[in-house]
């Protein structure tokens, strides 16, 4: 009785091994490995990454352009021509840069090795977001190989500097002549992994404000006893208490909002406290750094006035500096009145792909694109995948990665086939400002 059981399980095991080996040697997987192995940590020299994309564009005979608006920060543009270049195009954006990764932080395999173990590829950028860049490329390559003619031009754009805020990437690119020439109708950008069967689809991003509050007070010997209202620490304690009170109010909104909607609350974290020169000296100044992600309906002017009031009430001689102050960006319309939404969601429905429209807690380059007046969606097809963006042992199941390619084939074909007459000249009609 045990004999057949053994045979069956051995066969299954052998089959799994064969399948895993076949998946690992899929050309798309090899491409992703090669790309992950290029260390594109933000501010690194991106020449090898540009060369990688040049090679892929050349292999398909595609027009390849490098736009360098800031020296050392190349933006790659690859054109997949449609049949009518006078109609607005589909921009498939991804960023080349990744956040730093060090083996000693606890990586199972070197973070730029792209090592595959048990069908899972380990490496910085496997989720954020080199997988998506390769999926775009492979999807377009297969559509072309299958003789599918797209109506609209499709551009792959590959950005530097996303992880550091896009000042040398997407932000100047949107102002450039090269961008204007693309005649973009809609942009796709990154989404996220989640360990649920549905795939998040971002239609709006929150914006970041980072502030430094510095409290000045009397500097004196540690044995003296000035009132709290005169010391830097006393004043900063008031600031902290006021911000944490606000934080509690927003936290209550957060607990009600659920994971699919980070729009209703403003997150606040006190991430740095600096001050003090010696154990027996009352410090002349103390500074606090807060990282704030504005709720999508927060009016910027009102919120700034509120912060000013809290600081004024906390004491005299407190200064406020903005380290980062992005503007609110609109939401992309997610109803069938937006032909791009209609094309995206109907393509997903056709292949039984569960998508979950949401506002994420963080932000992507798409916020700049929407603010510039273009509808944009954030989407990374990584269902049932633990969230490991920016984490140690960032990794992606290669089966999930490979399944993303036909998903993009469907979505890209649908978006690039929207008839010219279905899209309004004024793309702002597909955006809503929720903060006014
Ligand atoms: C990757 O680049 C970063 C930033 O330049 C560097 O600190 C790191 O050592 C590099 N990692 C490897 C494995 O070369
Ligand atoms: C404010 O702090 C600065 C720097 O410590 C100090 O020079 C100034 O006299 C202070 N002003 C008041 C009104 O306390
Ligand atoms: C391309 O689309 C434009 C706008 O709809 C149309 O006027 C033009 O005739 C089309 N060109 C071709 C070659 O189909
Ligand atoms: C485009 O549409 C927006 C919102 O629908 C409107 O505010 C704006 O005035 C329009 N622009 C033009 C040039 O028609
Ligand atoms: Zn990213």
Short mmCIF file of C-alpha atoms and ligand atoms in Angstrom, two decimals:
data_model
loop_
_atom_site.label_atom_id
_atom_site.label_comp_id
_atom_site.label_asym_id
_atom_site.label_seq_id
_atom_site.Cartn_x
_atom_site.Cartn_y
_atom_site.Cartn_z
CA UNK A 1 0.00 0.00 0.00
CA UNK A 2 2.79 2.42 0.75
CA UNK A 3 4.51 1.75 -2.55
CA UNK A 4 2.24 3.71 -4.92
CA UNK A 5 2.08 6.54 -2.42
CA UNK A 6 5.82 6.93 -2.56
CA UNK A 7 5.80 6.86 -6.34
CA UNK A 8 3.11 9.50 -6.56
CA UNK A 9 4.81 11.85 -4.15
CA UNK A 10 8.18 11.37 -5.86
CA UNK A 11 6.56 12.19 -9.18
CA UNK A 12 4.95 15.32 -7.79
CA UNK A 13 8.22 16.39 -6.29
CA UNK A 14 10.06 15.80 -9.55
CA UNK A 15 7.38 17.69 -11.42
CA UNK A 16 7.61 20.63 -9.05
CA UNK A 17 11.36 20.72 -9.50
CA UNK A 18 11.02 20.64 -13.26
CA UNK A 19 8.42 23.42 -13.15
CA UNK A 20 10.51 25.54 -10.81
CA UNK A 21 13.57 25.09 -13.02
CA UNK A 22 11.55 25.95 -16.13
CA UNK A 23 10.18 29.10 -14.47
CA UNK A 24 13.63 30.15 -13.29
CA UNK A 25 15.02 29.92 -16.81
CA UNK A 26 12.16 31.86 -18.42
CA UNK A 27 13.72 34.70 -20.45
CA UNK A 28 11.65 37.28 -18.53
CA UNK A 29 12.97 35.95 -15.23
CA UNK A 30 16.54 36.10 -16.53
CA UNK A 31 15.96 39.71 -17.58
CA UNK A 32 14.64 40.61 -14.15
CA UNK A 33 17.64 38.95 -12.55
CA UNK A 34 20.01 40.88 -14.77
CA UNK A 35 18.25 44.16 -13.95
CA UNK A 36 18.12 43.54 -10.18
CA UNK A 37 21.85 42.76 -10.29
CA UNK A 38 22.55 46.33 -11.43
CA UNK A 39 23.01 48.33 -8.23
CA UNK A 40 20.81 51.34 -8.88
CA UNK A 41 20.72 52.63 -5.31
CA UNK A 42 19.56 56.27 -5.51
CA UNK A 43 22.39 58.63 -6.55
CA UNK A 44 24.45 55.76 -8.02
CA UNK A 45 25.72 56.05 -11.56
CA UNK A 46 22.82 54.86 -13.75
CA UNK A 47 24.92 54.30 -16.89
CA UNK A 48 24.73 50.46 -16.58
CA UNK A 49 20.94 50.61 -16.18
CA UNK A 50 20.63 52.88 -19.22
CA UNK A 51 22.82 50.46 -21.20
CA UNK A 52 20.58 47.58 -20.09
CA UNK A 53 17.51 49.37 -21.48
CA UNK A 54 19.32 50.39 -24.65
CA UNK A 55 20.12 46.74 -25.31
CA UNK A 56 16.45 45.76 -24.81
CA UNK A 57 15.18 48.58 -27.02
CA UNK A 58 17.69 47.67 -29.74
CA UNK A 59 16.62 44.03 -29.61
CA UNK A 60 13.13 45.14 -30.62
CA UNK A 61 14.26 47.91 -32.97
CA UNK A 62 12.60 50.60 -30.83
CA UNK A 63 13.34 54.34 -30.74
CA UNK A 64 15.39 54.96 -27.58
CA UNK A 65 15.95 58.35 -26.02
CA UNK A 66 17.81 59.51 -22.93
CA UNK A 67 16.70 62.82 -21.43
CA UNK A 68 19.21 64.19 -18.95
CA UNK A 69 17.72 67.28 -17.33
CA UNK A 70 20.10 67.01 -14.36
CA UNK A 71 23.58 65.72 -14.94
CA UNK A 72 23.91 62.14 -13.73
CA UNK A 73 20.14 61.60 -13.62
CA UNK A 74 19.14 60.07 -16.97
CA UNK A 75 15.49 59.52 -17.89
CA UNK A 76 14.99 56.73 -20.41
CA UNK A 77 12.17 56.92 -22.96
CA UNK A 78 11.37 53.92 -25.17
CA UNK A 79 8.71 54.21 -27.82
CA UNK A 80 6.41 51.41 -28.94
CA UNK A 81 4.67 53.07 -31.85
CA UNK A 82 0.96 52.62 -32.35
CA UNK A 83 -0.83 52.94 -35.66
CA UNK A 84 -1.84 56.57 -35.13
CA UNK A 85 0.72 58.75 -33.42
CA UNK A 86 -1.51 61.81 -33.53
CA UNK A 87 -3.68 60.40 -30.73
CA UNK A 88 -2.66 60.75 -27.08
CA UNK A 89 -0.32 58.07 -25.81
CA UNK A 90 -0.09 55.63 -22.92
CA UNK A 91 2.84 56.30 -20.58
CA UNK A 92 4.10 53.26 -18.70
CA UNK A 93 6.32 54.69 -16.01
CA UNK A 94 8.67 53.01 -13.59
CA UNK A 95 11.68 54.14 -11.63
CA UNK A 96 15.17 52.74 -11.99
CA UNK A 97 16.44 53.74 -8.57
CA UNK A 98 16.08 51.60 -5.46
CA UNK A 99 16.52 52.31 -1.76
CA UNK A 100 19.80 51.19 -0.15
CA UNK A 101 20.28 47.57 0.92
CA UNK A 102 23.09 46.07 2.95
CA UNK A 103 23.69 42.35 3.37
CA UNK A 104 24.61 42.84 7.05
CA UNK A 105 21.08 44.06 7.81
CA UNK A 106 20.00 40.43 7.69
CA UNK A 107 19.57 39.56 4.04
CA UNK A 108 19.43 35.83 3.39
CA UNK A 109 21.23 36.38 0.06
CA UNK A 110 23.18 39.42 -1.16
CA UNK A 111 20.59 42.10 -2.00
CA UNK A 112 21.88 42.61 -5.54
CA UNK A 113 22.31 38.89 -6.31
CA UNK A 114 18.72 38.25 -7.50
CA UNK A 115 19.20 34.75 -6.13
CA UNK A 116 16.27 32.39 -6.64
CA UNK A 117 15.39 29.90 -3.92
CA UNK A 118 12.27 27.73 -4.02
CA UNK A 119 10.83 29.78 -6.86
CA UNK A 120 11.31 33.11 -5.06
CA UNK A 121 13.71 35.81 -6.25
CA UNK A 122 15.46 37.77 -3.51
CA UNK A 123 16.74 41.24 -4.22
CA UNK A 124 16.34 44.97 -3.79
CA UNK A 125 13.93 46.17 -6.46
CA UNK A 126 12.13 42.85 -6.98
CA UNK A 127 8.94 44.51 -5.65
CA UNK A 128 9.87 48.19 -5.92
CA UNK A 129 9.79 48.24 -8.89
CA UNK A 130 12.10 46.53 -11.34
CA UNK A 131 9.62 43.67 -11.77
CA UNK A 132 7.06 46.10 -13.21
CA UNK A 133 9.56 47.56 -15.72
CA UNK A 134 10.34 44.08 -17.05
CA UNK A 135 6.65 43.15 -17.08
CA UNK A 136 5.85 46.24 -19.20
CA UNK A 137 8.63 45.31 -21.61
CA UNK A 138 7.72 41.65 -21.87
CA UNK A 139 4.02 42.41 -22.29
CA UNK A 140 4.73 44.85 -25.13
CA UNK A 141 7.23 42.47 -26.71
CA UNK A 142 4.67 39.65 -26.71
CA UNK A 143 1.91 41.87 -28.08
CA UNK A 144 4.25 42.86 -30.90
CA UNK A 145 5.34 39.24 -31.51
CA UNK A 146 1.67 38.21 -31.63
CA UNK A 147 1.05 40.79 -34.34
CA UNK A 148 -1.27 42.88 -32.17
CA UNK A 149 -1.49 46.41 -33.54
CA UNK A 150 -2.05 49.08 -30.94
CA UNK A 151 -3.78 52.29 -31.93
CA UNK A 152 -2.07 54.62 -29.49
CA UNK A 153 1.66 55.02 -28.99
CA UNK A 154 2.95 53.45 -25.81
CA UNK A 155 5.99 54.89 -24.07
CA UNK A 156 8.02 53.22 -21.40
CA UNK A 157 9.63 55.89 -19.24
CA UNK A 158 12.28 54.94 -16.68
CA UNK A 159 12.98 57.51 -13.99
CA UNK A 160 15.87 58.25 -11.68
CA UNK A 161 15.46 59.80 -8.24
CA UNK A 162 11.96 58.58 -7.38
CA UNK A 163 12.99 57.38 -3.95
CA UNK A 164 14.47 60.76 -3.05
CA UNK A 165 11.45 62.80 -4.11
CA UNK A 166 11.78 63.15 -7.91
CA UNK A 167 13.35 66.63 -7.91
CA UNK A 168 15.84 65.26 -10.46
CA UNK A 169 13.40 62.86 -12.09
CA UNK A 170 9.68 63.10 -12.70
CA UNK A 171 9.20 66.70 -11.51
CA UNK A 172 11.49 68.37 -14.10
CA UNK A 173 10.55 65.79 -16.74
CA UNK A 174 6.89 66.88 -16.58
CA UNK A 175 8.03 70.45 -17.35
CA UNK A 176 10.21 69.40 -20.27
CA UNK A 177 9.70 69.68 -24.00
CA UNK A 178 10.51 65.97 -24.29
CA UNK A 179 7.54 65.12 -22.09
CA UNK A 180 5.23 67.47 -23.98
CA UNK A 181 6.16 65.67 -27.20
CA UNK A 182 4.87 62.37 -25.80
CA UNK A 183 1.30 63.75 -25.88
CA UNK A 184 0.36 61.63 -22.90
CA UNK A 185 -3.25 60.63 -22.28
CA UNK A 186 -2.80 58.46 -19.19
CA UNK A 187 0.05 57.29 -17.02
CA UNK A 188 0.56 53.99 -15.24
CA UNK A 189 2.88 53.94 -12.27
CA UNK A 190 3.72 51.69 -9.35
CA UNK A 191 1.28 50.15 -6.92
CA UNK A 192 2.10 47.81 -4.10
CA UNK A 193 2.11 44.24 -2.95
CA UNK A 194 -0.42 43.11 -0.38
CA UNK A 195 -0.95 39.69 1.06
CA UNK A 196 -4.51 39.49 -0.26
CA UNK A 197 -5.93 38.11 -3.53
CA UNK A 198 -6.94 41.55 -4.85
CA UNK A 199 -4.48 43.91 -6.48
CA UNK A 200 -4.48 47.50 -5.21
CA UNK A 201 -5.05 50.19 -7.82
CA UNK A 202 -3.97 53.64 -6.65
CA UNK A 203 -6.03 56.52 -8.02
CA UNK A 204 -4.62 59.23 -5.75
CA UNK A 205 -1.57 59.61 -3.52
CA UNK A 206 -1.14 61.42 -0.26
CA UNK A 207 1.39 64.23 -0.13
CA UNK A 208 4.31 64.61 2.21
CA UNK A 209 5.14 67.52 4.51
CA UNK A 210 8.22 67.24 6.63
CA UNK A 211 8.81 70.01 9.12
CA UNK A 212 11.54 70.92 11.54
CA UNK A 213 10.47 72.80 14.64
CA UNK A 214 13.27 74.43 16.64
CA UNK A 215 12.63 75.73 20.14
CA UNK A 216 15.01 78.32 21.55
CA UNK A 217 15.29 79.01 25.27
CA UNK A 218 17.65 80.02 28.03
CA UNK A 219 20.93 78.20 28.09
CA UNK A 220 22.18 77.83 31.64
CA UNK A 221 23.90 75.66 34.19
CA UNK A 222 22.05 72.42 34.91
CA UNK A 223 21.68 73.42 38.56
CA UNK A 224 19.60 76.55 37.76
CA UNK A 225 15.81 76.35 37.65
CA UNK A 226 14.15 78.47 34.92
CA UNK A 227 10.42 77.98 34.28
CA UNK A 228 9.30 75.61 31.49
CA UNK A 229 8.05 78.57 29.50
CA UNK A 230 11.65 79.81 29.19
CA UNK A 231 13.43 76.58 28.25
CA UNK A 232 13.82 74.98 24.85
CA UNK A 233 12.67 71.64 26.24
CA UNK A 234 9.61 73.17 27.93
CA UNK A 235 8.54 74.85 24.70
CA UNK A 236 9.20 71.74 22.61
CA UNK A 237 7.21 69.66 25.12
CA UNK A 238 4.22 71.89 24.35
CA UNK A 239 4.80 71.41 20.63
CA UNK A 240 5.04 67.64 21.04
CA UNK A 241 1.90 67.49 23.17
CA UNK A 242 -0.11 69.49 20.65
CA UNK A 243 1.04 67.40 17.70
CA UNK A 244 0.41 64.15 19.56
CA UNK A 245 -3.10 65.31 20.49
CA UNK A 246 -3.75 65.88 16.79
CA UNK A 247 -2.16 62.50 16.10
CA UNK A 248 -4.64 60.78 18.43
CA UNK A 249 -7.55 62.42 16.61
CA UNK A 250 -6.21 61.30 13.25
CA UNK A 251 -5.38 57.85 14.59
CA UNK A 252 -9.06 57.41 15.44
CA UNK A 253 -9.90 58.18 11.79
CA UNK A 254 -7.21 55.74 10.67
CA UNK A 255 -8.66 52.87 12.70
CA UNK A 256 -12.02 53.48 11.05
CA UNK A 257 -10.70 53.87 7.51
CA UNK A 258 -9.51 50.32 6.81
CA UNK A 259 -6.54 49.34 4.65
CA UNK A 260 -8.07 50.33 1.37
CA UNK A 261 -8.40 54.01 2.11
CA UNK A 262 -5.64 56.11 3.57
CA UNK A 263 -7.31 59.27 2.24
CA UNK A 264 -9.41 60.29 5.26
CA UNK A 265 -6.61 60.72 7.78
CA UNK A 266 -3.41 62.70 8.16
CA UNK A 267 -0.59 60.62 9.55
CA UNK A 268 1.95 62.36 11.78
CA UNK A 269 5.14 60.91 13.19
CA UNK A 270 7.75 62.60 15.33
CA UNK A 271 10.83 60.99 13.82
CA UNK A 272 13.78 62.97 15.15
CA UNK A 273 14.55 64.88 18.33
CA UNK A 274 17.84 66.73 18.46
CA UNK A 275 19.31 68.82 21.23
CA UNK A 276 21.61 69.09 24.17
CA UNK A 277 25.35 69.59 24.58
CA UNK A 278 26.11 68.11 28.01
CA UNK A 279 24.35 66.37 30.88
CA UNK A 280 24.65 69.43 33.14
CA UNK A 281 23.72 72.17 30.65
CA UNK A 282 20.20 73.36 29.88
CA UNK A 283 20.17 73.38 26.06
CA UNK A 284 19.75 76.62 24.14
CA UNK A 285 17.78 74.81 21.47
CA UNK A 286 15.97 71.59 20.74
CA UNK A 287 14.64 70.58 17.35
CA UNK A 288 11.89 68.20 16.34
CA UNK A 289 11.25 66.67 12.92
CA UNK A 290 7.75 65.58 12.01
CA UNK A 291 6.80 63.51 8.96
CA UNK A 292 3.23 64.34 7.96
CA UNK A 293 1.16 62.74 5.18
CA UNK A 294 -1.83 64.93 4.52
CA UNK A 295 -5.29 63.43 4.23
CA UNK A 296 -6.60 63.93 0.71
CA UNK A 297 -9.29 66.41 1.74
CA UNK A 298 -7.00 68.58 3.87
CA UNK A 299 -6.84 72.16 2.67
CA UNK A 300 -3.16 73.13 2.64
CA UNK A 301 -3.60 76.76 3.67
CA UNK A 302 -5.88 75.91 6.55
CA UNK A 303 -3.59 73.18 7.75
CA UNK A 304 -0.55 75.43 7.59
CA UNK A 305 -2.42 78.07 9.59
CA UNK A 306 -3.28 75.43 12.18
CA UNK A 307 0.35 74.40 12.56
CA UNK A 308 1.39 78.04 12.91
CA UNK A 309 -1.19 78.51 15.65
CA UNK A 310 0.00 75.44 17.59
CA UNK A 311 3.57 76.70 17.42
CA UNK A 312 2.64 80.24 18.45
CA UNK A 313 0.76 78.88 21.45
CA UNK A 314 3.61 76.58 22.48
CA UNK A 315 5.84 79.50 23.42
CA UNK A 316 7.94 82.32 22.07
CA UNK A 317 10.98 81.97 19.90
CA UNK A 318 10.06 78.74 18.16
CA UNK A 319 10.94 78.49 14.48
CA UNK A 320 9.38 76.33 11.81
CA UNK A 321 11.13 75.15 8.64
CA UNK A 322 9.66 73.06 5.85
CA UNK A 323 12.05 70.31 4.76
CA UNK A 324 9.50 69.01 2.32
CA UNK A 325 6.21 70.53 1.32
CA UNK A 326 4.42 68.91 -1.59
CA UNK A 327 1.14 70.18 -2.89
CA UNK A 328 -2.05 68.19 -2.81
CA UNK A 329 -2.64 66.32 -6.03
CA UNK A 330 -5.99 65.39 -7.54
CA UNK A 331 -7.63 61.96 -7.73
CA UNK A 332 -8.11 60.13 -11.00
CA UNK A 333 -11.80 59.55 -11.70
CA UNK A 334 -12.72 55.90 -11.17
CA UNK A 335 -16.02 55.67 -12.97
CA UNK A 336 -16.87 54.86 -16.57
CA UNK A 337 -16.97 58.57 -17.41
CA UNK A 338 -13.19 58.21 -17.53
CA UNK A 339 -12.42 56.11 -20.64
CA UNK A 340 -9.03 55.13 -19.21
CA UNK A 341 -10.69 53.73 -16.08
CA UNK A 342 -13.25 51.97 -18.24
CA UNK A 343 -10.53 50.38 -20.39
CA UNK A 344 -8.46 49.37 -17.38
CA UNK A 345 -11.30 47.94 -15.31
CA UNK A 346 -12.95 46.14 -18.21
CA UNK A 347 -9.64 44.53 -19.18
CA UNK A 348 -9.27 43.35 -15.57
CA UNK A 349 -12.84 42.04 -15.50
CA UNK A 350 -12.29 40.12 -18.73
CA UNK A 351 -9.43 38.17 -17.22
CA UNK A 352 -11.16 37.81 -13.81
CA UNK A 353 -8.56 39.96 -12.11
CA UNK A 354 -9.78 41.38 -8.80
CA UNK A 355 -8.60 44.98 -8.45
CA UNK A 356 -9.09 47.19 -5.43
CA UNK A 357 -9.13 50.97 -6.05
CA UNK A 358 -7.49 52.71 -3.12
CA UNK A 359 -5.51 55.62 -1.75
CA UNK A 360 -2.22 54.34 -0.32
CA UNK A 361 -0.64 55.70 2.86
CA UNK A 362 2.52 56.74 1.00
CA UNK A 363 3.15 58.32 -2.35
CA UNK A 364 4.58 57.64 -5.80
CA UNK A 365 5.69 59.65 -8.84
CA UNK A 366 2.07 59.51 -10.03
CA UNK A 367 1.18 62.36 -7.67
CA UNK A 368 3.32 64.71 -9.74
CA UNK A 369 1.75 63.43 -12.94
CA UNK A 370 -1.81 63.99 -11.68
CA UNK A 371 -0.87 67.40 -10.40
CA UNK A 372 0.45 68.23 -13.88
CA UNK A 373 -3.05 67.42 -15.19
CA UNK A 374 -2.86 63.82 -16.38
CA UNK A 375 -4.95 60.91 -15.11
CA UNK A 376 -2.74 58.21 -13.59
CA UNK A 377 -3.11 54.82 -11.96
CA UNK A 378 -0.67 53.02 -9.66
CA UNK A 379 -0.63 49.29 -10.19
CA UNK A 380 1.88 46.51 -9.51
CA UNK A 381 0.44 43.05 -10.13
CA UNK A 382 1.67 41.28 -6.97
CA UNK A 383 -1.36 39.62 -5.35
CA UNK A 384 -0.92 37.35 -2.31
CA UNK A 385 2.51 38.83 -1.75
CA UNK A 386 3.76 40.16 1.59
CA UNK A 387 4.53 43.88 1.54
CA UNK A 388 8.34 44.04 1.41
CA UNK A 389 9.00 47.30 -0.42
CA UNK A 390 12.11 48.91 1.15
CA UNK A 391 12.45 45.88 3.48
CA UNK A 392 15.21 43.44 4.25
CA UNK A 393 14.78 40.29 2.12
CA UNK A 394 12.60 42.07 -0.44
CA UNK A 395 11.57 39.24 -2.74
CA UNK A 396 9.03 38.14 -5.31
CA UNK A 397 7.60 34.76 -6.22
CA UNK A 398 8.61 34.28 -9.84
CA UNK A 399 5.28 32.70 -10.66
CA UNK A 400 3.54 35.89 -9.47
CA UNK A 401 6.01 37.89 -11.55
CA UNK A 402 5.37 35.83 -14.69
CA UNK A 403 1.59 35.98 -14.25
CA UNK A 404 1.87 39.78 -14.28
CA UNK A 405 3.01 39.78 -17.91
CA UNK A 406 -0.26 38.57 -19.51
CA UNK A 407 -2.11 40.87 -17.09
CA UNK A 408 -0.25 43.84 -18.57
CA UNK A 409 -0.79 42.49 -22.10
CA UNK A 410 -4.55 42.73 -21.51
CA UNK A 411 -4.44 46.12 -19.81
CA UNK A 412 -2.04 47.74 -22.27
CA UNK A 413 -3.94 46.43 -25.27
CA UNK A 414 -7.18 47.77 -23.82
CA UNK A 415 -5.76 51.22 -22.97
CA UNK A 416 -3.93 51.61 -26.26
CA UNK A 417 -7.04 50.69 -28.25
CA UNK A 418 -9.35 53.40 -26.89
CA UNK A 419 -10.70 55.23 -29.95
CA UNK A 420 -9.59 58.85 -30.31
CA UNK A 421 -13.15 60.13 -30.08
CA UNK A 422 -13.70 58.54 -26.65
CA UNK A 423 -11.13 60.72 -24.90
CA UNK A 424 -11.82 64.40 -24.16
CA UNK A 425 -9.23 66.96 -25.25
CA UNK A 426 -9.24 68.35 -21.73
CA UNK A 427 -7.78 65.59 -19.56
CA UNK A 428 -8.59 67.55 -16.39
CA UNK A 429 -12.11 66.24 -16.68
CA UNK A 430 -10.71 62.88 -15.53
CA UNK A 431 -9.29 64.37 -12.34
CA UNK A 432 -10.98 65.58 -9.16
CA UNK A 433 -9.49 67.91 -6.57
CA UNK A 434 -10.69 66.58 -3.23
CA UNK A 435 -8.97 69.20 -1.08
CA UNK A 436 -10.72 72.36 -2.30
C1 LIG B 1 25.36 49.51 -3.98
O1 LIG B 1 25.50 50.91 -4.04
C2 LIG B 1 25.53 51.53 -2.78
C3 LIG B 1 25.50 53.04 -2.97
O2 LIG B 1 26.54 53.46 -3.78
C4 LIG B 1 26.76 51.07 -2.03
O3 LIG B 1 26.80 51.66 -0.75
C5 LIG B 1 26.70 49.56 -1.90
O4 LIG B 1 27.88 49.10 -1.30
C6 LIG B 1 26.53 48.89 -3.24
N1 LIG B 1 26.33 47.47 -3.03
C7 LIG B 1 27.01 46.56 -3.67
C8 LIG B 1 26.73 45.15 -3.33
O5 LIG B 1 27.86 46.86 -4.51
C1 LIG B 2 15.28 83.82 20.59
O1 LIG B 2 16.35 82.90 20.47
C2 LIG B 2 17.51 83.47 19.92
C3 LIG B 2 18.50 82.36 19.70
O2 LIG B 2 18.77 81.67 20.89
C4 LIG B 2 18.01 84.59 20.83
O3 LIG B 2 19.14 85.18 20.27
C5 LIG B 2 16.91 85.61 21.02
O4 LIG B 2 17.31 86.58 21.97
C6 LIG B 2 15.62 84.97 21.48
N1 LIG B 2 14.53 85.92 21.47
C7 LIG B 2 13.64 86.01 22.43
C8 LIG B 2 12.55 87.01 22.24
O5 LIG B 2 13.65 85.28 23.40
C1 LIG B 3 -5.42 59.51 -36.62
O1 LIG B 3 -6.35 60.00 -35.69
C2 LIG B 3 -6.79 61.30 -35.98
C3 LIG B 3 -7.64 61.75 -34.80
O2 LIG B 3 -8.72 60.88 -34.60
C4 LIG B 3 -7.58 61.27 -37.29
O3 LIG B 3 -8.00 62.57 -37.61
C5 LIG B 3 -6.65 60.75 -38.38
O4 LIG B 3 -7.38 60.59 -39.56
C6 LIG B 3 -6.07 59.41 -37.98
N1 LIG B 3 -5.04 59.02 -38.93
C7 LIG B 3 -5.04 57.84 -39.49
C8 LIG B 3 -3.92 57.57 -40.44
O5 LIG B 3 -5.89 57.00 -39.25
C1 LIG B 4 -10.61 71.60 -18.38
O1 LIG B 4 -11.50 71.01 -17.42
C2 LIG B 4 -11.38 71.55 -16.12
C3 LIG B 4 -12.23 70.69 -15.18
O2 LIG B 4 -13.20 69.95 -15.82
C4 LIG B 4 -11.78 73.01 -16.16
O3 LIG B 4 -11.67 73.56 -14.87
C5 LIG B 4 -10.86 73.74 -17.10
O4 LIG B 4 -11.26 75.07 -17.22
C6 LIG B 4 -10.87 73.09 -18.49
N1 LIG B 4 -9.84 73.70 -19.31
C7 LIG B 4 -10.07 74.08 -20.56
C8 LIG B 4 -8.90 74.66 -21.28
O5 LIG B 4 -11.15 73.93 -21.09
ZN1 LIG B 5 8.80 52.53 -5.93
#
